[in-house]
GROMACS .gro file of C-alpha atoms in nm:
model
  441
    1UNK     CA    1  -0.416  -2.528   0.719
    2UNK     CA    2  -0.418  -2.431   1.129
    3UNK     CA    3  -0.778  -2.199   1.174
    4UNK     CA    4  -1.067  -2.274   1.374
    5UNK     CA    5  -1.419  -2.312   1.227
    6UNK     CA    6  -1.549  -2.038   1.437
    7UNK     CA    7  -1.308  -1.793   1.308
    8UNK     CA    8  -1.301  -1.872   0.919
    9UNK     CA    9  -1.551  -1.751   0.767
   10UNK     CA   10  -1.440  -1.396   0.949
   11UNK     CA   11  -1.410  -1.053   0.776
   12UNK     CA   12  -1.303  -0.820   0.895
   13UNK     CA   13  -1.460  -0.459   0.831
   14UNK     CA   14  -1.157  -0.165   0.894
   15UNK     CA   15  -1.258   0.118   0.967
   16UNK     CA   16  -1.229   0.449   0.658
   17UNK     CA   17  -1.184   0.391   0.299
   18UNK     CA   18  -0.884   0.225   0.215
   19UNK     CA   19  -0.612   0.211  -0.081
   20UNK     CA   20  -0.508  -0.098  -0.219
   21UNK     CA   21  -0.092  -0.038  -0.298
   22UNK     CA   22  -0.002  -0.201  -0.623
   23UNK     CA   23   0.185  -0.548  -0.498
   24UNK     CA   24   0.570  -0.537  -0.730
   25UNK     CA   25   0.760  -0.869  -0.798
   26UNK     CA   26   1.009  -0.969  -0.997
   27UNK     CA   27   1.004  -1.365  -1.165
   28UNK     CA   28   1.217  -1.638  -1.266
   29UNK     CA   29   1.206  -1.990  -1.308
   30UNK     CA   30   1.600  -2.130  -1.194
   31UNK     CA   31   1.744  -2.439  -1.472
   32UNK     CA   32   1.637  -2.686  -1.203
   33UNK     CA   33   1.280  -2.613  -1.287
   34UNK     CA   34   1.146  -2.431  -0.947
   35UNK     CA   35   1.005  -2.085  -0.999
   36UNK     CA   36   1.152  -1.762  -0.763
   37UNK     CA   37   0.972  -1.438  -0.659
   38UNK     CA   38   1.119  -1.201  -0.495
   39UNK     CA   39   0.896  -0.858  -0.382
   40UNK     CA   40   1.096  -0.615  -0.228
   41UNK     CA   41   1.036  -0.418   0.009
   42UNK     CA   42   1.188  -0.214   0.238
   43UNK     CA   43   0.930  -0.030   0.502
   44UNK     CA   44   1.121  -0.253   0.792
   45UNK     CA   45   1.434  -0.394   0.845
   46UNK     CA   46   1.263  -0.757   0.777
   47UNK     CA   47   1.281  -1.053   0.517
   48UNK     CA   48   1.117  -1.326   0.506
   49UNK     CA   49   1.188  -1.651   0.328
   50UNK     CA   50   1.006  -1.893   0.195
   51UNK     CA   51   0.919  -2.264  -0.023
   52UNK     CA   52   0.604  -2.354  -0.083
   53UNK     CA   53   0.596  -2.726  -0.230
   54UNK     CA   54   0.270  -2.815  -0.436
   55UNK     CA   55   0.213  -3.115  -0.212
   56UNK     CA   56  -0.106  -3.209  -0.003
   57UNK     CA   57  -0.300  -3.483   0.139
   58UNK     CA   58  -0.459  -3.544  -0.226
   59UNK     CA   59  -0.154  -3.718  -0.312
   60UNK     CA   60  -0.168  -3.899  -0.109
   61UNK     CA   61  -0.306  -4.301  -0.136
   62UNK     CA   62  -0.572  -4.433   0.056
   63UNK     CA   63  -0.346  -4.668   0.247
   64UNK     CA   64  -0.153  -4.387   0.382
   65UNK     CA   65  -0.286  -4.043   0.456
   66UNK     CA   66  -0.180  -3.812   0.643
   67UNK     CA   67   0.231  -3.785   0.541
   68UNK     CA   68   0.245  -3.441   0.357
   69UNK     CA   69   0.090  -3.297   0.699
   70UNK     CA   70   0.347  -3.536   0.861
   71UNK     CA   71   0.661  -3.365   0.618
   72UNK     CA   72   0.504  -3.047   0.751
   73UNK     CA   73   0.703  -3.201   1.095
   74UNK     CA   74   0.894  -3.391   0.982
   75UNK     CA   75   1.107  -3.163   0.716
   76UNK     CA   76   1.220  -2.957   1.121
   77UNK     CA   77   1.443  -3.281   1.172
   78UNK     CA   78   1.747  -3.134   1.037
   79UNK     CA   79   1.948  -3.234   0.766
   80UNK     CA   80   2.316  -3.338   0.663
   81UNK     CA   81   2.472  -2.966   0.774
   82UNK     CA   82   2.183  -2.832   1.045
   83UNK     CA   83   2.224  -3.063   1.338
   84UNK     CA   84   1.936  -3.243   1.483
   85UNK     CA   85   1.702  -3.020   1.746
   86UNK     CA   86   1.908  -2.689   1.662
   87UNK     CA   87   1.737  -2.611   1.393
   88UNK     CA   88   1.455  -2.380   1.575
   89UNK     CA   89   1.769  -2.307   1.814
   90UNK     CA   90   1.930  -2.132   1.503
   91UNK     CA   91   1.661  -1.940   1.362
   92UNK     CA   92   1.647  -1.770   1.737
   93UNK     CA   93   1.905  -1.680   1.722
   94UNK     CA   94   1.982  -1.486   1.529
   95UNK     CA   95   1.655  -1.307   1.588
   96UNK     CA   96   1.404  -1.513   1.394
   97UNK     CA   97   1.081  -1.658   1.345
   98UNK     CA   98   1.007  -1.954   1.156
   99UNK     CA   99   0.677  -2.220   1.127
  100UNK     CA  100   0.491  -2.398   0.842
  101UNK     CA  101   0.123  -2.490   0.733
  102UNK     CA  102  -0.024  -2.763   0.552
  103UNK     CA  103  -0.377  -2.839   0.342
  104UNK     CA  104  -0.510  -3.041   0.071
  105UNK     CA  105  -0.335  -2.867  -0.157
  106UNK     CA  106   0.023  -2.754  -0.103
  107UNK     CA  107   0.274  -2.721   0.228
  108UNK     CA  108   0.447  -2.372   0.310
  109UNK     CA  109   0.736  -2.332   0.487
  110UNK     CA  110   0.897  -2.018   0.605
  111UNK     CA  111   1.109  -1.775   0.810
  112UNK     CA  112   1.155  -1.472   0.841
  113UNK     CA  113   1.394  -1.289   1.003
  114UNK     CA  114   1.625  -0.945   1.048
  115UNK     CA  115   1.720  -0.771   0.688
  116UNK     CA  116   2.070  -0.910   0.684
  117UNK     CA  117   1.948  -1.238   0.790
  118UNK     CA  118   1.879  -1.345   0.398
  119UNK     CA  119   2.129  -1.584   0.282
  120UNK     CA  120   2.074  -1.749   0.618
  121UNK     CA  121   1.736  -1.802   0.559
  122UNK     CA  122   1.814  -1.919   0.134
  123UNK     CA  123   2.093  -2.143   0.340
  124UNK     CA  124   1.855  -2.324   0.542
  125UNK     CA  125   1.532  -2.352   0.338
  126UNK     CA  126   1.832  -2.488   0.046
  127UNK     CA  127   1.950  -2.755   0.327
  128UNK     CA  128   1.582  -2.861   0.409
  129UNK     CA  129   1.492  -2.960  -0.003
  130UNK     CA  130   1.889  -3.062  -0.081
  131UNK     CA  131   1.930  -3.243   0.250
  132UNK     CA  132   1.700  -3.350   0.457
  133UNK     CA  133   1.779  -3.627   0.712
  134UNK     CA  134   1.465  -3.864   0.714
  135UNK     CA  135   1.635  -4.165   0.958
  136UNK     CA  136   1.410  -4.347   1.219
  137UNK     CA  137   1.438  -4.101   1.524
  138UNK     CA  138   1.306  -3.812   1.292
  139UNK     CA  139   1.014  -4.067   1.178
  140UNK     CA  140   0.909  -4.204   1.562
  141UNK     CA  141   1.007  -3.878   1.764
  142UNK     CA  142   0.715  -3.665   1.464
  143UNK     CA  143   0.497  -3.948   1.454
  144UNK     CA  144   0.443  -3.841   1.869
  145UNK     CA  145   0.411  -3.511   1.781
  146UNK     CA  146   0.140  -3.615   1.479
  147UNK     CA  147  -0.076  -3.799   1.704
  148UNK     CA  148  -0.040  -3.506   1.995
  149UNK     CA  149  -0.105  -3.232   1.784
  150UNK     CA  150  -0.425  -3.511   1.629
  151UNK     CA  151  -0.544  -3.565   2.068
  152UNK     CA  152  -0.548  -3.136   2.106
  153UNK     CA  153  -0.665  -3.039   1.747
  154UNK     CA  154  -0.918  -3.314   1.648
  155UNK     CA  155  -0.973  -3.577   1.857
  156UNK     CA  156  -1.049  -3.389   2.225
  157UNK     CA  157  -1.145  -3.002   2.044
  158UNK     CA  158  -1.573  -2.924   2.051
  159UNK     CA  159  -1.686  -3.011   1.662
  160UNK     CA  160  -1.346  -3.115   1.597
  161UNK     CA  161  -1.379  -3.349   1.337
  162UNK     CA  162  -1.638  -3.117   1.175
  163UNK     CA  163  -1.456  -3.096   0.862
  164UNK     CA  164  -1.311  -3.441   0.791
  165UNK     CA  165  -1.677  -3.557   0.866
  166UNK     CA  166  -1.810  -3.340   0.572
  167UNK     CA  167  -1.526  -3.392   0.402
  168UNK     CA  168  -1.587  -3.785   0.399
  169UNK     CA  169  -1.983  -3.778   0.280
  170UNK     CA  170  -1.871  -3.533  -0.019
  171UNK     CA  171  -1.667  -3.734  -0.186
  172UNK     CA  172  -1.646  -4.061  -0.343
  173UNK     CA  173  -1.333  -4.076  -0.557
  174UNK     CA  174  -1.073  -3.676  -0.468
  175UNK     CA  175  -0.836  -3.759  -0.165
  176UNK     CA  176  -1.014  -3.457  -0.044
  177UNK     CA  177  -1.237  -3.761   0.120
  178UNK     CA  178  -0.994  -3.820   0.350
  179UNK     CA  179  -0.861  -3.541   0.650
  180UNK     CA  180  -0.539  -3.338   0.612
  181UNK     CA  181  -0.393  -3.450   0.941
  182UNK     CA  182  -0.477  -3.834   0.809
  183UNK     CA  183  -0.444  -4.171   0.949
  184UNK     CA  184  -0.239  -4.230   1.250
  185UNK     CA  185  -0.256  -4.568   1.205
  186UNK     CA  186  -0.148  -4.544   0.842
  187UNK     CA  187   0.186  -4.369   0.968
  188UNK     CA  188   0.330  -4.621   1.227
  189UNK     CA  189   0.257  -4.851   0.903
  190UNK     CA  190   0.464  -4.686   0.674
  191UNK     CA  191   0.791  -4.818   0.654
  192UNK     CA  192   1.067  -4.563   0.689
  193UNK     CA  193   1.079  -4.626   0.250
  194UNK     CA  194   0.773  -4.507   0.238
  195UNK     CA  195   0.838  -4.191   0.386
  196UNK     CA  196   1.203  -4.156   0.153
  197UNK     CA  197   1.065  -4.197  -0.168
  198UNK     CA  198   0.758  -3.984  -0.080
  199UNK     CA  199   0.983  -3.686   0.009
  200UNK     CA  200   1.231  -3.792  -0.320
  201UNK     CA  201   0.886  -3.736  -0.554
  202UNK     CA  202   0.725  -3.440  -0.414
  203UNK     CA  203   1.029  -3.192  -0.217
  204UNK     CA  204   1.212  -3.165  -0.498
  205UNK     CA  205   1.330  -2.797  -0.615
  206UNK     CA  206   1.083  -2.864  -1.016
  207UNK     CA  207   0.814  -2.876  -0.753
  208UNK     CA  208   0.868  -2.570  -0.551
  209UNK     CA  209   0.810  -2.162  -0.517
  210UNK     CA  210   1.093  -1.961  -0.376
  211UNK     CA  211   0.965  -1.595  -0.264
  212UNK     CA  212   1.191  -1.375  -0.137
  213UNK     CA  213   1.006  -1.038   0.074
  214UNK     CA  214   1.094  -0.788   0.235
  215UNK     CA  215   1.393  -0.574   0.273
  216UNK     CA  216   1.691  -0.669   0.090
  217UNK     CA  217   1.887  -0.625  -0.233
  218UNK     CA  218   1.790  -0.716  -0.639
  219UNK     CA  219   2.152  -0.875  -0.680
  220UNK     CA  220   2.211  -1.039  -0.343
  221UNK     CA  221   1.913  -1.208  -0.359
  222UNK     CA  222   1.923  -1.357  -0.692
  223UNK     CA  223   2.310  -1.480  -0.585
  224UNK     CA  224   2.228  -1.612  -0.371
  225UNK     CA  225   1.937  -1.812  -0.453
  226UNK     CA  226   2.172  -1.904  -0.700
  227UNK     CA  227   2.445  -2.023  -0.547
  228UNK     CA  228   2.171  -2.251  -0.229
  229UNK     CA  229   1.929  -2.379  -0.470
  230UNK     CA  230   2.082  -2.371  -0.884
  231UNK     CA  231   2.239  -2.692  -0.804
  232UNK     CA  232   1.988  -2.875  -0.670
  233UNK     CA  233   1.930  -3.154  -0.877
  234UNK     CA  234   1.586  -3.194  -1.056
  235UNK     CA  235   1.315  -3.454  -0.981
  236UNK     CA  236   1.142  -3.654  -1.168
  237UNK     CA  237   0.830  -3.477  -1.393
  238UNK     CA  238   0.518  -3.544  -1.108
  239UNK     CA  239   0.236  -3.768  -1.263
  240UNK     CA  240  -0.037  -3.650  -1.142
  241UNK     CA  241  -0.415  -3.855  -1.207
  242UNK     CA  242  -0.750  -3.640  -1.201
  243UNK     CA  243  -1.041  -3.688  -1.025
  244UNK     CA  244  -1.383  -3.627  -1.112
  245UNK     CA  245  -1.689  -3.620  -0.954
  246UNK     CA  246  -2.073  -3.712  -1.010
  247UNK     CA  247  -2.256  -3.377  -0.979
  248UNK     CA  248  -2.433  -3.423  -0.634
  249UNK     CA  249  -2.848  -3.496  -0.743
  250UNK     CA  250  -2.989  -3.598  -0.415
  251UNK     CA  251  -2.914  -3.461  -0.028
  252UNK     CA  252  -2.725  -3.656   0.108
  253UNK     CA  253  -2.784  -3.749   0.508
  254UNK     CA  254  -2.533  -3.883   0.734
  255UNK     CA  255  -2.455  -3.861   1.191
  256UNK     CA  256  -2.136  -3.834   1.367
  257UNK     CA  257  -2.160  -3.858   1.646
  258UNK     CA  258  -1.886  -3.585   1.901
  259UNK     CA  259  -1.776  -3.737   2.311
  260UNK     CA  260  -1.666  -3.345   2.373
  261UNK     CA  261  -1.962  -3.108   2.267
  262UNK     CA  262  -2.358  -3.114   2.492
  263UNK     CA  263  -2.462  -2.908   2.173
  264UNK     CA  264  -2.562  -3.043   1.849
  265UNK     CA  265  -2.485  -2.829   1.495
  266UNK     CA  266  -2.705  -2.890   1.259
  267UNK     CA  267  -2.470  -2.854   0.932
  268UNK     CA  268  -2.552  -2.819   0.550
  269UNK     CA  269  -2.237  -2.875   0.271
  270UNK     CA  270  -2.303  -2.787  -0.090
  271UNK     CA  271  -1.996  -2.928  -0.290
  272UNK     CA  272  -1.835  -2.582  -0.503
  273UNK     CA  273  -1.622  -2.581  -0.785
  274UNK     CA  274  -1.263  -2.483  -0.831
  275UNK     CA  275  -1.147  -2.184  -0.558
  276UNK     CA  276  -0.965  -2.096  -0.930
  277UNK     CA  277  -1.338  -1.968  -1.075
  278UNK     CA  278  -1.583  -1.622  -1.095
  279UNK     CA  279  -1.796  -1.861  -0.936
  280UNK     CA  280  -1.618  -1.929  -0.608
  281UNK     CA  281  -1.603  -1.647  -0.555
  282UNK     CA  282  -1.908  -1.522  -0.568
  283UNK     CA  283  -1.975  -1.793  -0.317
  284UNK     CA  284  -1.738  -1.576  -0.083
  285UNK     CA  285  -1.930  -1.287  -0.128
  286UNK     CA  286  -2.250  -1.506  -0.011
  287UNK     CA  287  -2.140  -1.630   0.232
  288UNK     CA  288  -2.028  -1.302   0.430
  289UNK     CA  289  -2.342  -1.138   0.306
  290UNK     CA  290  -2.548  -1.398   0.512
  291UNK     CA  291  -2.312  -1.470   0.822
  292UNK     CA  292  -2.014  -1.192   0.848
  293UNK     CA  293  -2.061  -1.017   1.172
  294UNK     CA  294  -2.428  -0.953   1.401
  295UNK     CA  295  -2.547  -0.690   1.071
  296UNK     CA  296  -2.517  -1.018   0.844
  297UNK     CA  297  -2.885  -1.185   0.689
  298UNK     CA  298  -2.809  -1.531   0.960
  299UNK     CA  299  -2.700  -1.383   1.249
  300UNK     CA  300  -2.953  -1.066   1.280
  301UNK     CA  301  -3.226  -1.272   1.223
  302UNK     CA  302  -3.190  -1.610   1.411
  303UNK     CA  303  -2.949  -1.521   1.692
  304UNK     CA  304  -3.042  -1.171   1.757
  305UNK     CA  305  -3.394  -1.104   1.678
  306UNK     CA  306  -3.626  -1.537   1.725
  307UNK     CA  307  -3.306  -1.651   1.939
  308UNK     CA  308  -3.265  -1.920   1.739
  309UNK     CA  309  -2.945  -2.020   1.814
  310UNK     CA  310  -2.586  -1.979   1.995
  311UNK     CA  311  -2.422  -1.930   1.623
  312UNK     CA  312  -2.518  -1.957   1.286
  313UNK     CA  313  -2.253  -1.932   0.991
  314UNK     CA  314  -2.155  -1.990   0.648
  315UNK     CA  315  -1.779  -2.090   0.505
  316UNK     CA  316  -1.677  -2.085   0.207
  317UNK     CA  317  -1.408  -2.397   0.177
  318UNK     CA  318  -1.257  -2.258  -0.192
  319UNK     CA  319  -0.925  -2.590  -0.241
  320UNK     CA  320  -0.816  -2.645  -0.589
  321UNK     CA  321  -0.958  -2.887  -0.744
  322UNK     CA  322  -1.363  -2.824  -0.502
  323UNK     CA  323  -1.475  -2.626  -0.311
  324UNK     CA  324  -1.716  -2.676  -0.006
  325UNK     CA  325  -2.024  -2.466   0.115
  326UNK     CA  326  -2.045  -2.524   0.451
  327UNK     CA  327  -2.361  -2.333   0.680
  328UNK     CA  328  -2.352  -2.485   1.083
  329UNK     CA  329  -2.573  -2.331   1.385
  330UNK     CA  330  -2.604  -2.411   1.746
  331UNK     CA  331  -2.941  -2.411   1.827
  332UNK     CA  332  -3.054  -2.259   2.162
  333UNK     CA  333  -3.338  -2.408   2.340
  334UNK     CA  334  -3.566  -2.619   2.264
  335UNK     CA  335  -3.508  -2.472   1.834
  336UNK     CA  336  -3.417  -2.827   1.688
  337UNK     CA  337  -3.071  -2.893   1.409
  338UNK     CA  338  -3.406  -2.886   1.134
  339UNK     CA  339  -3.622  -2.557   1.259
  340UNK     CA  340  -3.210  -2.394   1.193
  341UNK     CA  341  -3.204  -2.548   0.873
  342UNK     CA  342  -3.560  -2.409   0.817
  343UNK     CA  343  -3.442  -2.053   0.857
  344UNK     CA  344  -3.123  -2.134   0.673
  345UNK     CA  345  -3.325  -2.228   0.349
  346UNK     CA  346  -3.513  -1.910   0.345
  347UNK     CA  347  -3.303  -1.693   0.375
  348UNK     CA  348  -3.145  -1.875  -0.001
  349UNK     CA  349  -3.396  -1.869  -0.137
  350UNK     CA  350  -3.434  -1.503  -0.087
  351UNK     CA  351  -3.055  -1.474  -0.284
  352UNK     CA  352  -3.213  -1.740  -0.537
  353UNK     CA  353  -3.518  -1.570  -0.633
  354UNK     CA  354  -3.471  -1.166  -0.558
  355UNK     CA  355  -3.160  -0.945  -0.630
  356UNK     CA  356  -2.983  -0.813  -0.250
  357UNK     CA  357  -3.063  -0.435  -0.231
  358UNK     CA  358  -2.855  -0.175  -0.315
  359UNK     CA  359  -2.704  -0.164   0.000
  360UNK     CA  360  -2.618  -0.427   0.106
  361UNK     CA  361  -2.409  -0.499  -0.230
  362UNK     CA  362  -2.242  -0.190  -0.152
  363UNK     CA  363  -2.162  -0.327   0.219
  364UNK     CA  364  -1.994  -0.640   0.032
  365UNK     CA  365  -1.805  -0.459  -0.211
  366UNK     CA  366  -1.649  -0.276   0.069
  367UNK     CA  367  -1.570  -0.538   0.284
  368UNK     CA  368  -1.351  -0.694   0.016
  369UNK     CA  369  -1.198  -0.383  -0.123
  370UNK     CA  370  -1.117  -0.419   0.227
  371UNK     CA  371  -1.013  -0.739   0.293
  372UNK     CA  372  -0.772  -0.697   0.062
  373UNK     CA  373  -0.550  -0.426   0.167
  374UNK     CA  374  -0.555  -0.633   0.478
  375UNK     CA  375  -0.444  -0.936   0.375
  376UNK     CA  376  -0.116  -0.769   0.171
  377UNK     CA  377  -0.065  -0.552   0.482
  378UNK     CA  378   0.242  -0.749   0.613
  379UNK     CA  379   0.478  -0.867   0.451
  380UNK     CA  380   0.434  -1.261   0.559
  381UNK     CA  381   0.087  -1.207   0.459
  382UNK     CA  382   0.250  -1.067   0.002
  383UNK     CA  383   0.490  -1.360   0.051
  384UNK     CA  384   0.163  -1.572   0.158
  385UNK     CA  385  -0.029  -1.459  -0.124
  386UNK     CA  386   0.220  -1.459  -0.436
  387UNK     CA  387   0.316  -1.771  -0.335
  388UNK     CA  388  -0.003  -1.923  -0.332
  389UNK     CA  389  -0.129  -1.776  -0.608
  390UNK     CA  390   0.190  -1.896  -0.816
  391UNK     CA  391   0.095  -2.286  -0.727
  392UNK     CA  392  -0.227  -2.279  -0.736
  393UNK     CA  393  -0.394  -2.058  -0.947
  394UNK     CA  394  -0.136  -1.996  -1.156
  395UNK     CA  395  -0.087  -1.633  -1.193
  396UNK     CA  396   0.120  -1.482  -0.912
  397UNK     CA  397  -0.039  -1.138  -1.093
  398UNK     CA  398  -0.401  -1.201  -0.897
  399UNK     CA  399  -0.173  -1.054  -0.583
  400UNK     CA  400  -0.330  -0.672  -0.711
  401UNK     CA  401  -0.613  -0.839  -0.996
  402UNK     CA  402  -0.840  -1.004  -0.772
  403UNK     CA  403  -1.014  -0.801  -0.604
  404UNK     CA  404  -1.106  -0.614  -0.955
  405UNK     CA  405  -1.274  -0.973  -0.995
  406UNK     CA  406  -1.500  -0.895  -0.684
  407UNK     CA  407  -1.518  -0.518  -0.771
  408UNK     CA  408  -1.681  -0.732  -1.076
  409UNK     CA  409  -1.913  -0.937  -0.994
  410UNK     CA  410  -2.255  -0.802  -0.986
  411UNK     CA  411  -2.623  -0.905  -0.794
  412UNK     CA  412  -2.745  -1.105  -1.080
  413UNK     CA  413  -2.436  -1.363  -1.050
  414UNK     CA  414  -2.499  -1.360  -0.704
  415UNK     CA  415  -2.835  -1.474  -0.707
  416UNK     CA  416  -2.790  -1.697  -1.045
  417UNK     CA  417  -2.449  -1.889  -0.857
  418UNK     CA  418  -2.720  -1.930  -0.485
  419UNK     CA  419  -2.908  -2.041  -0.751
  420UNK     CA  420  -2.733  -2.300  -0.993
  421UNK     CA  421  -2.471  -2.465  -0.613
  422UNK     CA  422  -2.683  -2.378  -0.343
  423UNK     CA  423  -2.990  -2.630  -0.361
  424UNK     CA  424  -3.147  -2.902  -0.105
  425UNK     CA  425  -3.082  -3.203  -0.413
  426UNK     CA  426  -2.695  -3.054  -0.384
  427UNK     CA  427  -2.613  -3.100  -0.047
  428UNK     CA  428  -2.539  -3.328   0.285
  429UNK     CA  429  -2.723  -3.311   0.602
  430UNK     CA  430  -2.513  -3.341   0.862
  431UNK     CA  431  -2.682  -3.450   1.226
  432UNK     CA  432  -2.329  -3.330   1.414
  433UNK     CA  433  -2.481  -3.479   1.785
  434UNK     CA  434  -2.285  -3.499   2.175
  435UNK     CA  435  -2.229  -3.864   2.118
  436UNK     CA  436  -2.508  -4.106   2.291
  437UNK     CA  437  -2.281  -4.254   2.606
  438UNK     CA  438  -2.278  -3.920   2.682
  439UNK     CA  439  -2.663  -3.829   2.682
  440UNK     CA  440  -2.735  -4.117   2.903
  441UNK     CA  441  -2.478  -4.038   3.133
   0.00000   0.00000   0.00000
């Protein structure tokens, strides 16, 4: 998913007290196994059609990484009935916008149209699913597009390889160990048949959820969903391998040289449980407590008061099977990465030995209440959340009830989870430093 490192831990506190609105939806399954979710909202004359496929970089093999992200691009190339290069023209000519994104766990495509173009959106997504054209010219074209994206977003971006390096050093068996964007050498080596086989395996109705959200009539939506998707053949059942990592019992150490930076970055990362667990949500609260905003514990202490760092932060990178809890900091002046780690550890020890104050706890609750409202403030956000909660959590109604889970977390649980997952012997210490060649120039 395309979030910058420094923004990924940011939550936005709205002024005043927000009140969450219940998100109503209908869901059902087509005979071919495709799950359908409908959410009607007539507050604006727009409608979104989106499809999430349960395929991400974790579904690749070690010698063919990057396929899922590659298909994020490739499936815009054209279909049997949409000529190559015409997809975006059709969307724009009909007043719409569209996009897609990929994570380690899933791939998501969507279009937002004026509400009178619902049928068009459904037809286009059914075309992507039923009649994709996967040929050499499309593969070669998108190969160059992906290479340019990697150069721009990773290779030439300061700290662009941070997450990839953390994952590489923290996972031994699980496919989370490689970057979502994958290896360009693997893509170069892949045959056309390998791409076609990947499509045939994962881009099937029984591995997808279709969401229609916005200004529409249920009778029209259900009719068109059946008309355009009902006849698509079910794919073979997907057998997924389970990868279990051994617990980390001693500190892992690694370093990485980045030619795009001048300031080293202190990185400490802990492996955490699945995003579906209550524990992952407690870790969300912990990361917010430590580093969200200028009044957070780490920022106020290390950046404002002691002026030891240009930036300090923490974020909980939650995923379907495992997560990563990552702390990072940019030392200022004569301060070192070790100095920053010492300050971070002091705050973690406080979490492990003391209950946070009632005032700080209420501040956390207020932030998550507002975040919950903000996440469902747009029709695009609602559609994405409906798809995600179905696909990755197995419970669509979490769109309404997840806030209750956060509200029920106690100060005692925060202390307990900090003790369970945030210990020195359970982490990776990554020295993310300027390249030595650059330092000598």
